[in-house]
Coordinates of C-alpha atoms in Angstrom, one line a residue:
Chain A
M1 CA 20.0 -15.9 36.6
K2 CA 16.3 -15.5 37.8
N3 CA 17.6 -14.9 41.3
V4 CA 19.8 -12.5 40.0
L5 CA 17.3 -10.9 38.3
T6 CA 14.5 -10.5 40.8
S7 CA 17.1 -9.0 43.6
Y8 CA 18.1 -6.9 40.5
F9 CA 14.2 -5.8 40.5
N10 CA 13.6 -6.0 44.3
Q11 CA 16.6 -3.4 44.9
S12 CA 16.4 -1.0 41.9
K13 CA 12.7 -0.3 41.4
G14 CA 12.7 3.5 42.0
T15 CA 15.0 3.5 38.4
V16 CA 13.8 0.9 36.2
R17 CA 9.9 0.9 35.5
V18 CA 8.7 -2.8 35.9
P19 CA 5.7 -4.2 34.5
K20 CA 2.6 -1.8 35.7
R21 CA -0.4 -0.4 33.6
G22 CA 0.5 3.4 33.6
I23 CA -2.1 6.3 33.5
G24 CA -1.7 6.4 29.7
Q25 CA -3.5 3.1 29.5
Y26 CA -5.7 4.1 31.3
G27 CA -6.7 7.0 29.5
I28 CA -6.7 5.5 26.2
F29 CA -9.1 2.7 27.6
I30 CA -11.3 5.7 29.5
A31 CA -11.0 7.0 25.4
F32 CA -12.4 3.9 23.3
I33 CA -15.3 3.6 25.4
V34 CA -16.3 6.9 25.3
L35 CA -15.5 7.4 22.2
C36 CA -17.6 3.4 21.0
V37 CA -21.1 4.9 23.1
L38 CA -20.9 8.3 21.4
L39 CA -20.6 6.3 17.0
A40 CA -22.6 3.9 19.5
I41 CA -25.3 7.6 19.2
V42 CA -24.7 8.7 16.6
T43 CA -24.8 6.2 13.8
P44 CA -27.4 2.8 15.4
K45 CA -25.7 0.5 12.2
F46 CA -22.7 0.7 15.4
L47 CA -23.7 -1.2 17.9
T48 CA -24.4 -3.9 16.2
V49 CA -22.4 -7.7 15.5
S50 CA -21.9 -8.0 12.8
N51 CA -20.8 -4.5 13.1
L52 CA -18.2 -5.1 16.0
T53 CA -16.8 -8.3 14.0
N54 CA -16.2 -6.3 11.3
I55 CA -13.8 -4.2 12.6
V56 CA -12.1 -7.0 15.2
T57 CA -11.8 -8.9 11.8
Q58 CA -10.4 -5.7 10.6
V59 CA -8.0 -4.9 12.8
S60 CA -6.7 -8.4 13.4
I61 CA -3.7 -7.7 10.7
N62 CA -3.0 -4.5 12.7
A63 CA -3.1 -5.8 16.1
L64 CA -0.6 -8.9 14.6
L65 CA 2.2 -6.6 13.4
A66 CA 1.8 -4.3 16.8
F67 CA 2.0 -7.2 19.0
G68 CA 5.6 -7.6 18.0
V69 CA 6.5 -4.7 17.5
T70 CA 5.9 -3.9 21.1
F71 CA 8.4 -6.3 22.0
V72 CA 10.8 -4.3 19.9
I73 CA 9.7 -1.1 21.3
I74 CA 9.6 -2.6 25.2
T75 CA 13.7 -3.9 24.7
G76 CA 14.0 0.4 23.6
G77 CA 14.3 -0.5 19.9
I78 CA 12.4 -0.4 16.6
D79 CA 11.3 -1.6 13.1
L80 CA 10.6 -0.2 10.8
S81 CA 10.6 -2.9 8.3
I82 CA 7.2 -4.3 9.0
G83 CA 5.4 -3.5 6.7
S84 CA 7.6 -4.5 3.7
M85 CA 7.9 -8.4 5.8
V86 CA 3.3 -8.2 5.2
A87 CA 4.5 -7.8 1.5
V88 CA 7.5 -10.7 1.3
T89 CA 5.7 -13.3 3.7
G90 CA 2.5 -13.5 1.9
V91 CA 4.0 -12.8 -1.6
V92 CA 6.0 -15.6 -0.3
A93 CA 3.3 -18.1 0.8
A94 CA 0.7 -17.5 -2.6
L95 CA 3.9 -18.5 -4.4
F96 CA 4.1 -21.8 -3.0
A97 CA -0.1 -21.5 -2.7
H98 CA -1.4 -22.4 -6.5
P99 CA -4.6 -24.9 -6.2
D100 CA -3.2 -28.9 -6.4
S101 CA 0.7 -27.5 -5.4
Y102 CA 0.9 -28.5 -2.0
P103 CA -1.2 -28.8 0.8
V104 CA -1.9 -25.7 2.9
I105 CA 0.4 -26.4 5.3
V106 CA 3.6 -25.6 3.1
P107 CA 2.6 -21.6 2.5
V108 CA 1.8 -21.1 5.5
L109 CA 4.9 -22.7 6.5
A110 CA 7.3 -21.2 4.3
G111 CA 5.5 -17.6 4.7
L112 CA 6.3 -18.4 8.2
L113 CA 10.0 -19.0 7.6
A114 CA 10.7 -16.6 5.3
G115 CA 9.3 -13.9 8.4
L116 CA 11.6 -15.2 10.8
A117 CA 14.6 -15.2 8.6
L118 CA 14.2 -11.6 7.6
G119 CA 13.4 -10.7 11.5
A120 CA 16.4 -13.2 12.9
L121 CA 18.2 -10.5 10.5
N122 CA 17.5 -7.1 11.4
G123 CA 18.4 -9.0 15.2
F124 CA 21.3 -9.7 14.2
V125 CA 23.2 -6.7 12.0
I126 CA 21.5 -5.1 14.8
T127 CA 23.8 -6.9 17.7
R128 CA 26.4 -7.4 15.3
T129 CA 26.9 -3.7 14.9
K130 CA 25.5 -1.5 16.8
V131 CA 23.6 0.7 13.6
P132 CA 21.0 2.2 15.9
P133 CA 17.4 -0.2 15.0
F134 CA 16.0 2.6 13.0
I135 CA 19.4 2.5 10.3
V136 CA 19.0 -0.7 10.3
T137 CA 15.0 -2.1 9.7
L138 CA 14.9 1.3 7.4
G139 CA 16.8 -0.7 5.2
T140 CA 15.7 -4.3 5.2
M141 CA 12.1 -1.7 4.8
T142 CA 13.8 -1.4 1.1
I143 CA 15.4 -5.5 0.6
G144 CA 11.7 -6.2 1.6
R145 CA 9.5 -5.0 -0.6
G146 CA 12.5 -5.1 -3.5
L147 CA 12.8 -9.1 -3.3
A148 CA 8.9 -9.1 -3.0
L149 CA 9.0 -7.3 -6.2
I150 CA 11.5 -9.7 -7.1
L151 CA 10.1 -12.8 -6.4
S152 CA 6.3 -11.6 -8.2
K153 CA 8.3 -9.9 -10.7
G154 CA 6.1 -7.2 -9.7
R155 CA 2.6 -8.9 -10.6
P156 CA -0.2 -9.7 -8.1
I157 CA 0.1 -13.2 -7.7
S158 CA -3.9 -14.9 -7.7
N159 CA -5.4 -17.9 -8.3
L160 CA -4.4 -19.9 -4.3
S161 CA -5.8 -22.5 -2.7
D162 CA -9.7 -22.7 -1.4
S163 CA -7.5 -24.3 1.7
F164 CA -4.8 -21.5 2.0
N165 CA -8.1 -19.0 1.4
F166 CA -9.6 -20.1 4.3
I167 CA -7.3 -18.6 6.7
G168 CA -7.6 -14.8 6.5
G169 CA -11.7 -15.4 4.4
G170 CA -13.1 -18.5 5.8
Q171 CA -15.5 -19.2 9.5
V172 CA -15.2 -21.1 13.0
L173 CA -18.2 -21.4 14.7
G174 CA -19.8 -17.7 13.3
I175 CA -16.7 -16.7 14.3
P176 CA -13.9 -15.2 11.5
S177 CA -10.8 -16.9 11.6
P178 CA -8.7 -13.6 11.7
I179 CA -10.4 -12.9 15.2
I180 CA -9.7 -17.0 16.1
I181 CA -5.6 -15.9 15.4
L182 CA -6.0 -12.8 16.7
I183 CA -6.8 -13.8 20.1
I184 CA -4.4 -17.0 19.7
A185 CA -1.6 -14.5 18.8
F186 CA -3.0 -12.2 21.8
I187 CA -2.9 -15.1 24.8
G188 CA 0.2 -16.1 23.6
C189 CA 1.8 -12.8 23.7
S190 CA 0.5 -12.0 26.7
V191 CA 1.8 -14.8 28.7
L192 CA 5.2 -14.6 26.9
L193 CA 5.2 -11.0 28.5
K194 CA 3.6 -10.8 31.2
K195 CA 4.6 -14.7 33.0
T196 CA 8.1 -16.0 31.4
V197 CA 11.5 -14.8 32.8
M198 CA 12.1 -13.9 28.9
G199 CA 9.3 -11.3 28.9
R200 CA 10.6 -10.5 32.1
Y201 CA 13.9 -9.7 30.3
M202 CA 12.2 -7.3 27.7
Y203 CA 11.2 -5.2 30.1
A204 CA 14.5 -5.4 32.0
V205 CA 16.9 -5.2 28.6
G206 CA 14.3 -1.7 27.3
G207 CA 14.4 0.1 31.5
N208 CA 17.9 0.3 31.6
E209 CA 20.2 -1.7 29.3
Q210 CA 23.5 -1.2 30.9
A211 CA 21.8 -2.5 34.5
A212 CA 20.4 -5.6 32.9
E213 CA 23.6 -6.7 31.7
A214 CA 25.2 -5.9 34.8
S215 CA 22.8 -7.9 36.2
G216 CA 24.0 -11.4 33.9
I217 CA 21.5 -10.4 30.6
Q218 CA 22.7 -12.1 27.4
L219 CA 21.3 -8.9 25.8
N220 CA 21.7 -10.2 22.5
K221 CA 20.2 -13.3 23.1
V222 CA 16.8 -11.3 24.3
K223 CA 16.6 -8.4 20.9
M224 CA 17.4 -11.3 18.6
M225 CA 14.7 -12.7 20.3
V226 CA 12.2 -9.9 20.1
Y227 CA 13.2 -8.8 16.3
T228 CA 12.9 -12.3 15.0
L229 CA 9.4 -12.8 17.1
C230 CA 8.2 -9.6 15.8
G231 CA 8.8 -11.1 11.6
G232 CA 7.3 -13.9 12.9
L233 CA 4.0 -12.0 13.9
A234 CA 5.0 -10.0 11.1
A235 CA 4.2 -13.0 8.4
L236 CA 1.9 -13.9 9.9
A237 CA -0.2 -10.6 9.3
G238 CA 1.3 -11.0 5.5
I239 CA -0.5 -14.6 5.3
L240 CA -3.4 -13.1 7.0
L241 CA -3.5 -10.3 4.3
T242 CA -3.0 -12.6 1.4
S243 CA -5.3 -14.9 2.3
R244 CA -8.2 -12.0 3.4
I245 CA -7.8 -10.7 -0.5
T246 CA -6.9 -14.2 -1.6
T247 CA -3.7 -12.4 -4.1
G248 CA -0.2 -12.6 -2.7
Q249 CA 0.6 -8.8 -3.1
P250 CA 3.7 -7.0 -3.9
N251 CA 3.1 -4.1 -3.0
A252 CA 0.9 -4.7 0.1
G253 CA 1.2 -3.7 3.6
I254 CA 2.9 -0.3 2.3
G255 CA 1.9 2.3 6.1
F256 CA 1.7 -0.3 7.9
E257 CA 3.9 -0.2 10.3
L258 CA 2.9 3.5 11.3
D259 CA -0.4 2.1 12.3
A260 CA 1.9 -0.4 13.7
I261 CA 4.3 1.2 16.1
A262 CA 0.6 4.5 16.5
A263 CA -1.1 1.5 17.3
A264 CA 1.8 0.7 20.5
I265 CA 1.6 4.3 21.3
I266 CA -1.6 4.4 22.1
G267 CA -1.6 1.8 23.9
G268 CA 0.9 2.9 26.3
T269 CA 3.8 1.2 25.5
S270 CA 6.3 4.1 26.2
T271 CA 9.0 4.8 22.8
S272 CA 12.2 5.4 25.6
G273 CA 11.9 1.4 26.4
G274 CA 10.9 -0.4 29.3
T275 CA 6.4 -0.3 29.7
G276 CA 4.3 -1.9 27.8
T277 CA 1.1 -4.0 27.5
I278 CA -0.2 -6.4 25.0
T279 CA -3.5 -5.9 26.2
G280 CA -2.8 -2.1 26.1
T281 CA -1.3 -2.3 22.2
L282 CA -4.8 -4.4 21.7
I283 CA -6.8 -1.3 23.1
G284 CA -4.7 0.9 20.4
A285 CA -5.4 -1.4 17.5
L286 CA -9.1 -1.9 18.5
L287 CA -9.4 2.4 19.0
I288 CA -7.7 3.1 15.3
G289 CA -9.8 0.6 13.5
V290 CA -12.8 1.9 15.5
I291 CA -12.4 5.7 13.6
S292 CA -11.7 4.0 11.0
N293 CA -15.3 2.2 10.6
G294 CA -16.9 4.2 12.9
L295 CA -16.0 7.6 10.5
D296 CA -16.3 5.5 7.0
L297 CA -19.9 5.1 8.3
L298 CA -20.7 8.4 9.1
N299 CA -19.0 9.0 5.2
V300 CA -16.4 11.6 6.4
T301 CA -13.0 11.9 4.2
S302 CA -10.1 10.3 4.7
Y303 CA -8.5 13.5 5.0
Y304 CA -10.1 13.8 8.8
Q305 CA -9.0 10.6 10.4
Q306 CA -6.1 11.3 9.2
V307 CA -6.0 14.5 11.0
V308 CA -8.1 12.8 13.9
M309 CA -5.6 9.4 14.0
G310 CA -2.6 12.6 14.9
V311 CA -4.5 14.3 17.4
I312 CA -4.3 10.8 18.8
I313 CA -0.6 10.0 18.2
I314 CA 0.5 13.0 20.4
G315 CA -2.4 12.9 22.9
A316 CA -1.5 8.9 24.5
V317 CA 2.5 10.3 24.1
V318 CA 1.3 13.4 26.7
L319 CA -0.1 11.6 28.8
D320 CA 2.6 8.2 28.8
S321 CA 5.3 11.6 29.2
L322 CA 3.3 13.7 31.9
S323 CA 2.4 9.4 33.7
Q324 CA 6.6 9.3 34.3
T325 CA 6.9 12.5 35.9
N326 CA 4.1 12.3 38.1
K327 CA 6.0 8.3 39.0
R328 CA 9.5 10.4 39.3
Chain B
M1 CA 36.5 22.2 6.5
I2 CA 33.8 23.9 3.5
R3 CA 31.6 23.0 2.6
I4 CA 29.2 23.3 -0.3
P5 CA 25.8 22.1 -0.6
S6 CA 25.3 19.3 -2.3
T7 CA 22.3 21.0 -4.4
I8 CA 24.5 23.8 -5.4
V9 CA 27.1 21.3 -7.0
C10 CA 23.9 19.1 -8.5
N11 CA 22.5 22.5 -9.8
V12 CA 25.9 23.6 -11.6
L13 CA 26.5 19.7 -12.8
G14 CA 22.7 20.1 -13.9
L15 CA 23.2 23.0 -15.7
T16 CA 26.5 22.3 -17.4
L17 CA 25.5 19.0 -18.7
L18 CA 22.5 20.9 -19.4
L19 CA 24.3 23.2 -21.7
A20 CA 26.6 20.8 -23.4
G21 CA 23.9 19.2 -24.3
C22 CA 22.4 22.2 -25.9
G23 CA 25.0 22.5 -28.1
Q24 CA 25.6 18.6 -29.3
S25 CA 22.1 18.4 -29.9
G26 CA 22.1 19.6 -33.3
K27 CA 25.0 17.5 -34.2
S28 CA 24.0 14.2 -32.8
D29 CA 20.8 14.3 -35.2
Q30 CA 22.8 14.0 -38.2
N31 CA 25.0 11.2 -37.1
G32 CA 22.0 10.2 -35.6
Q33 CA 22.3 7.1 -38.6
D34 CA 26.0 5.9 -37.3
K35 CA 24.8 4.6 -33.6
P36 CA 22.1 3.3 -33.4
L37 CA 19.2 5.6 -31.2
V38 CA 18.3 5.6 -27.3
I39 CA 15.5 6.2 -25.8
G40 CA 15.1 6.7 -22.6
A41 CA 11.7 6.1 -20.3
T42 CA 10.4 7.3 -16.7
M43 CA 7.6 5.3 -15.0
L44 CA 5.6 6.5 -12.8
S45 CA 5.9 2.9 -11.1
M46 CA 7.1 -0.7 -11.1
Q47 CA 5.0 -1.9 -9.1
N48 CA 2.2 -1.6 -10.4
E49 CA 1.1 -4.3 -13.5
F50 CA -0.5 -1.6 -15.6
I51 CA 2.4 0.3 -15.8
V52 CA 5.2 -2.7 -16.1
N53 CA 2.6 -4.1 -19.2
V54 CA 3.2 -1.0 -21.1
N55 CA 6.5 -0.6 -20.1
D56 CA 7.4 -4.4 -21.3
E57 CA 5.3 -3.0 -24.3
M58 CA 7.4 -0.6 -24.9
A59 CA 11.1 -2.5 -24.0
K60 CA 9.4 -4.5 -27.1
K61 CA 8.6 -2.5 -29.8
A62 CA 12.3 -0.8 -29.3
E63 CA 13.9 -4.1 -29.4
E64 CA 11.5 -4.6 -33.1
S65 CA 12.8 -1.7 -34.1
G66 CA 16.6 -1.5 -33.0
V67 CA 16.6 1.4 -30.5
E68 CA 18.0 0.9 -27.5
F69 CA 15.9 1.5 -24.8
I70 CA 16.0 2.1 -21.1
S71 CA 13.4 2.9 -18.7
V72 CA 13.5 3.7 -15.4
D73 CA 11.7 3.4 -12.2
A74 CA 9.9 6.9 -10.8
E75 CA 8.4 5.2 -7.4
R76 CA 5.5 8.0 -7.3
S77 CA 7.7 10.2 -6.9
A78 CA 7.7 13.3 -9.2
L79 CA 11.1 14.9 -7.6
K80 CA 12.7 11.5 -8.7
Q81 CA 11.2 11.9 -12.4
I82 CA 12.1 15.0 -13.3
E83 CA 15.9 14.0 -11.8
Q84 CA 15.9 11.1 -14.3
V85 CA 14.8 13.0 -16.8
E86 CA 17.8 15.7 -15.8
S87 CA 19.5 12.5 -16.0
F88 CA 18.5 11.5 -19.8
I89 CA 19.5 15.0 -21.0
A90 CA 23.2 14.7 -19.8
Q91 CA 22.9 11.5 -21.6
K92 CA 21.4 13.5 -24.9
V93 CA 19.1 10.1 -25.6
D94 CA 17.4 10.9 -28.6
A95 CA 13.6 10.6 -27.0
I96 CA 12.4 10.5 -23.5
I97 CA 9.7 8.8 -22.6
M98 CA 8.0 9.8 -19.0
N99 CA 4.9 7.8 -17.8
P100 CA 3.9 11.0 -15.3
C101 CA 3.5 10.7 -12.3
E102 CA 1.3 13.5 -11.4
V103 CA 0.1 17.0 -13.9
E104 CA 1.7 19.5 -12.1
A105 CA 5.3 18.3 -9.7
S106 CA 6.2 16.8 -12.9
S107 CA 5.7 19.6 -15.5
P108 CA 9.3 20.4 -14.9
A109 CA 10.2 17.7 -16.5
V110 CA 8.6 18.2 -19.7
T111 CA 9.9 21.9 -19.8
K112 CA 14.0 20.7 -18.9
A113 CA 13.5 18.9 -21.8
L114 CA 12.1 20.9 -24.2
A115 CA 14.4 23.5 -23.4
A116 CA 17.4 21.1 -23.8
H117 CA 15.8 20.5 -27.2
I118 CA 15.0 16.3 -26.6
P119 CA 11.3 15.8 -27.9
I120 CA 9.5 14.3 -24.7
I121 CA 6.6 12.8 -25.1
N122 CA 4.3 11.8 -22.3
V123 CA 2.8 8.1 -22.5
N124 CA -0.3 6.8 -20.1
S125 CA -0.9 10.3 -18.3
A126 CA -1.1 13.9 -19.1
T127 CA 1.3 16.8 -17.2
S128 CA -0.1 21.6 -17.2
A129 CA 2.7 21.2 -19.8
K130 CA 2.7 20.6 -22.7
P131 CA 5.1 17.9 -24.3
T132 CA 6.2 16.9 -28.1
A133 CA 3.5 14.1 -28.4
F134 CA 1.1 12.4 -25.6
V135 CA 0.0 9.2 -26.1
G136 CA -2.6 7.9 -24.3
S137 CA -5.8 7.4 -22.9
D138 CA -8.4 9.8 -22.0
D139 CA -9.0 8.9 -18.5
V140 CA -12.5 10.5 -18.0
E141 CA -14.2 8.7 -20.7
S142 CA -13.6 6.0 -18.5
G143 CA -15.4 6.9 -15.8
R144 CA -18.3 7.5 -18.3
I145 CA -18.0 4.4 -19.5
A146 CA -17.8 2.1 -16.6
M147 CA -20.8 4.9 -15.2
N148 CA -23.3 4.4 -18.6
Y149 CA -23.0 0.0 -17.9
I150 CA -24.2 1.4 -14.0
A151 CA -27.0 3.2 -15.4
K152 CA -27.6 0.4 -17.7
R153 CA -28.3 -2.0 -16.3
L154 CA -30.3 -0.4 -13.3
N155 CA -32.4 1.7 -16.2
G156 CA -30.9 4.7 -14.7
K157 CA -32.2 3.9 -11.3
G158 CA -30.7 3.3 -8.4
N159 CA -28.3 3.5 -5.2
V160 CA -24.2 3.9 -6.2
V161 CA -21.0 4.6 -4.1
M162 CA -17.8 5.4 -5.9
M163 CA -14.4 4.5 -4.7
H164 CA -11.4 7.0 -5.4
G165 CA -7.9 6.1 -6.5
Y166 CA -4.9 8.3 -4.6
M167 CA -7.1 11.6 -4.4
G168 CA -5.7 14.5 -6.9
Q169 CA -3.7 11.8 -9.1
A170 CA -4.5 12.6 -13.2
A171 CA -6.5 9.3 -13.0
Q172 CA -8.9 9.7 -10.7
I173 CA -9.5 12.7 -10.5
Q174 CA -10.7 12.3 -13.8
R175 CA -12.1 9.4 -14.1
E176 CA -14.4 11.1 -10.9
Q177 CA -14.6 13.5 -14.0
G178 CA -16.2 10.8 -16.6
A179 CA -18.5 9.4 -13.5
R180 CA -20.1 12.7 -12.5
E181 CA -20.6 13.7 -15.8
V182 CA -23.3 10.6 -16.3
L183 CA -24.6 10.9 -13.0
K184 CA -26.2 14.3 -13.5
Q185 CA -27.4 12.8 -16.8
F186 CA -29.3 10.3 -14.7
P187 CA -30.9 11.9 -11.9
G188 CA -33.0 8.8 -10.3
L189 CA -29.0 7.3 -10.0
K190 CA -27.7 8.8 -6.5
L191 CA -24.3 8.8 -5.5
I192 CA -24.4 7.6 -1.7
A193 CA -21.0 7.3 -1.0
H194 CA -17.5 8.0 -1.9
Q195 CA -14.3 7.7 -0.1
T196 CA -10.4 6.8 -1.5
G197 CA -9.6 3.3 -1.7
E198 CA -6.2 4.1 -2.3
W199 CA -5.9 1.6 -5.5
D200 CA -5.6 -1.3 -3.1
R201 CA -7.1 -3.9 -2.3
A202 CA -7.3 -4.2 1.2
K203 CA -7.6 -1.4 2.0
S204 CA -10.6 -1.1 -0.5
M205 CA -12.0 -4.8 1.0
A206 CA -12.4 -2.9 4.4
L207 CA -13.8 0.2 3.6
M208 CA -16.9 -1.2 0.6
E209 CA -17.1 -3.6 4.5
N210 CA -17.4 -0.5 5.9
W211 CA -20.4 0.5 3.8
I212 CA -22.2 -2.7 3.8
Q213 CA -22.5 -2.3 7.6
S214 CA -24.0 1.2 6.7
Y215 CA -26.0 1.0 3.7
G216 CA -26.4 -2.8 3.4
S217 CA -28.7 -4.1 0.1
D218 CA -29.3 -0.3 -0.5
I219 CA -26.3 -0.4 -2.4
N220 CA -27.1 -1.6 -5.8
A221 CA -23.8 -0.4 -7.5
V222 CA -20.3 0.1 -7.0
F223 CA -18.4 2.3 -9.1
A224 CA -14.4 1.1 -8.4
Q225 CA -11.4 3.5 -10.1
N226 CA -9.5 0.6 -10.6
D227 CA -9.4 -2.9 -10.7
E228 CA -7.8 -3.4 -7.1
M229 CA -10.6 -2.0 -5.5
G230 CA -13.2 -3.4 -7.5
M231 CA -11.9 -7.2 -6.7
G232 CA -12.0 -5.3 -3.0
A233 CA -15.5 -4.7 -3.5
V234 CA -16.7 -8.2 -4.4
K235 CA -14.5 -9.5 -2.1
A236 CA -16.3 -8.1 0.4
L237 CA -19.8 -8.3 -1.2
T238 CA -19.7 -12.5 -2.0
S239 CA -18.2 -12.4 2.0
A240 CA -21.5 -10.6 2.6
G241 CA -23.4 -12.8 0.5
L242 CA -24.5 -10.3 -1.2
K243 CA -22.6 -10.2 -4.8
N244 CA -25.9 -11.0 -6.1
K245 CA -27.6 -8.1 -5.6
V246 CA -24.8 -5.4 -6.7
I247 CA -22.9 -4.4 -9.3
V248 CA -19.4 -4.1 -9.3
V249 CA -17.4 -2.0 -13.0
S250 CA -13.9 -1.5 -12.6
I251 CA -11.4 -0.2 -14.7
D252 CA -7.8 -1.3 -16.3
A253 CA -8.6 -5.1 -17.5
I254 CA -5.7 -6.5 -15.8
P255 CA -5.6 -10.3 -16.2
D256 CA -7.5 -11.0 -12.1
A257 CA -10.8 -8.5 -13.0
L258 CA -10.7 -10.8 -16.1
Q259 CA -11.2 -13.2 -14.9
A260 CA -13.4 -12.1 -12.8
V261 CA -15.6 -11.1 -15.5
K262 CA -15.9 -15.0 -16.9
N263 CA -16.9 -15.7 -13.3
G264 CA -19.3 -14.0 -13.3
T265 CA -18.5 -12.3 -9.6
L266 CA -17.4 -8.7 -11.6
D267 CA -19.8 -7.9 -13.9
A268 CA -17.4 -5.2 -15.9
T269 CA -13.7 -3.9 -16.3
I270 CA -12.4 -1.1 -19.1
F271 CA -9.7 -2.3 -20.4
Q272 CA -7.0 0.3 -21.0
N273 CA -4.5 -0.9 -23.5
A274 CA -1.2 -1.0 -22.2
E275 CA 0.6 -2.5 -25.4
Q276 CA -0.9 0.0 -27.8
Q277 CA -0.3 3.2 -25.4
G278 CA 3.4 0.9 -24.7
A279 CA 3.8 0.5 -29.3
K280 CA 2.3 3.5 -30.2
A281 CA 4.6 5.6 -27.4
I282 CA 7.7 4.1 -29.0
E283 CA 6.7 4.7 -33.1
T284 CA 5.6 8.1 -32.0
A285 CA 9.2 8.5 -30.8
I286 CA 10.8 7.3 -34.3
K287 CA 9.1 9.3 -35.8
I288 CA 10.0 12.3 -33.9
I289 CA 13.9 11.6 -34.0
K290 CA 13.6 10.9 -38.0
G291 CA 11.7 13.4 -38.3
Q292 CA 9.0 12.4 -40.1
P293 CA 5.5 13.4 -40.2
Y294 CA 3.8 12.3 -36.5
D295 CA 0.3 12.4 -34.0
K296 CA 0.9 15.5 -31.8
E297 CA -2.4 13.5 -29.7
T298 CA -2.0 10.0 -30.1
L299 CA -5.3 8.7 -28.2
V300 CA -6.2 4.9 -27.9
P301 CA -10.1 4.2 -27.2
F302 CA -10.2 2.1 -23.7
E303 CA -13.5 -0.6 -23.7
L304 CA -16.0 -2.0 -22.2
V305 CA -15.3 -5.9 -21.2
T306 CA -18.6 -8.3 -20.0
K307 CA -18.3 -12.0 -19.9
E308 CA -20.2 -12.2 -23.5
N309 CA -16.8 -10.4 -24.7
V310 CA -14.5 -11.2 -22.5
G311 CA -12.9 -14.1 -23.8
Q312 CA -11.1 -12.1 -26.5
Y313 CA -9.2 -10.3 -23.6
I314 CA -8.2 -13.2 -22.0
K315 CA -4.7 -14.5 -23.3

């Protein structure tokens, strides 16, 4: 199978977008650096170790979600249910995280399993029914929110064990644990996308589904994999959030899917599928985090923050489409 | 095929039912004794713990009084709320209790119920259209209590930051108004930053972290317009090792916040009496239906909860 794929890539380099850095991604990297320099000049509080650590910690949850949704978008799909999954998986973890009940591994596994199961459900319905992912995940978004409310009876679940709260609130060698989790997830996701056969299949499926199928790639298998993975990463984000705010909140994560999709797109993942990198997505997430932090430091109201974010998203997509036209 | 826009169908249907409701409302008043009374309630959001508590209390009180109680969730949408009130009118309920989503946008619901001769009671927050009766608390007062407490603790001098709820919601507007009234009386108290935390714990925690970066130990007190945000601020301050230097006050007295007041991490919260609001709403509704005298406005007072008196609020 691997040979088939390599030959496929070799013959059809013109039509299939292989993993390559587009202009969009460089553009956004430059924009990111420029923004950081500007903020460092405008406010001396920006470029301090404590503030930078602060930004990366705050970004970690969005970045985990964005990694998952990057896989999905690369295959040409979309997942709108991740915000709700943050709530469900967080609530599930919180239910098992009361002190003196279970060791910390139990709530973590329970949350992860819930996320993987919901992700697999997305994948199953999408591959078996041909209903567009947009519709399916819109449905699971509502189902997920409902499940979170049912499991928590509409109330936040607090009084979680110290060991559970350490996951999002602790430090290892002076580094906040969310940053460590983020780095591990970043390496894992990058390797998966760049170095494995599955990663190449993802690009192939998103680049040209018919061609990928003709070259022997099992579309359903790849899609099942990406949605399940996306659910798993959403669960990781949900557990991290729950631990960070030391409560399982049924209404956590509202609108998170939009921030995650924005991070992926800003980072150069094309909404038409076939392109995107984990590094790009991480920069996208960091950019969103830096804007929010910088404008808070400057005491700018959130209204302007939203306008700025919208302008950047549109700018990123314009850059992306320009780079596409240049290639043709 | 000719397609009739569904909105027209709905409007015509709604109007017919509305007119039918008008014609029969006189009769059902006289026959009311045979059938159990029905009260319909539309609640702002059943994802909000305080609202859930008010709702539970109403259900309990209704059962005690032998009244049938139908409760629906408006999911923060004023449009949905109006549709729900329309459906209550169509069902010819004896009274409607509304926990409004918005001051202006939920007002048509009041007008419609009154036009259909069905009494409507606003609970917890207000609409610009005047309902038959109002049961709730004066949110401006809660803002005043919170800021007065801060002023007292800081002897009228220091730097304060404020976390708003969703901008433009009645509670946000009124809590801010109350807080600012007090700030005016204390020229030594400076509001150095204010920003929305969207009533949300995670968002307000990130906001507080950013403020700590920006102002550090210059912050003497935080006024969060609800407990979720107050808890987020406490979490951020504790992690930064600043909690014992900064006073945090928030509103609602949710169980988490009461526990935090008891542990001394949250300095004070302000108790909004969900039980009283729920019970009084049902009582008022029954009085109106039975034609008994009732209060047009029932104000349930807020209470300041500190470490000294927290014991009586924890269940």
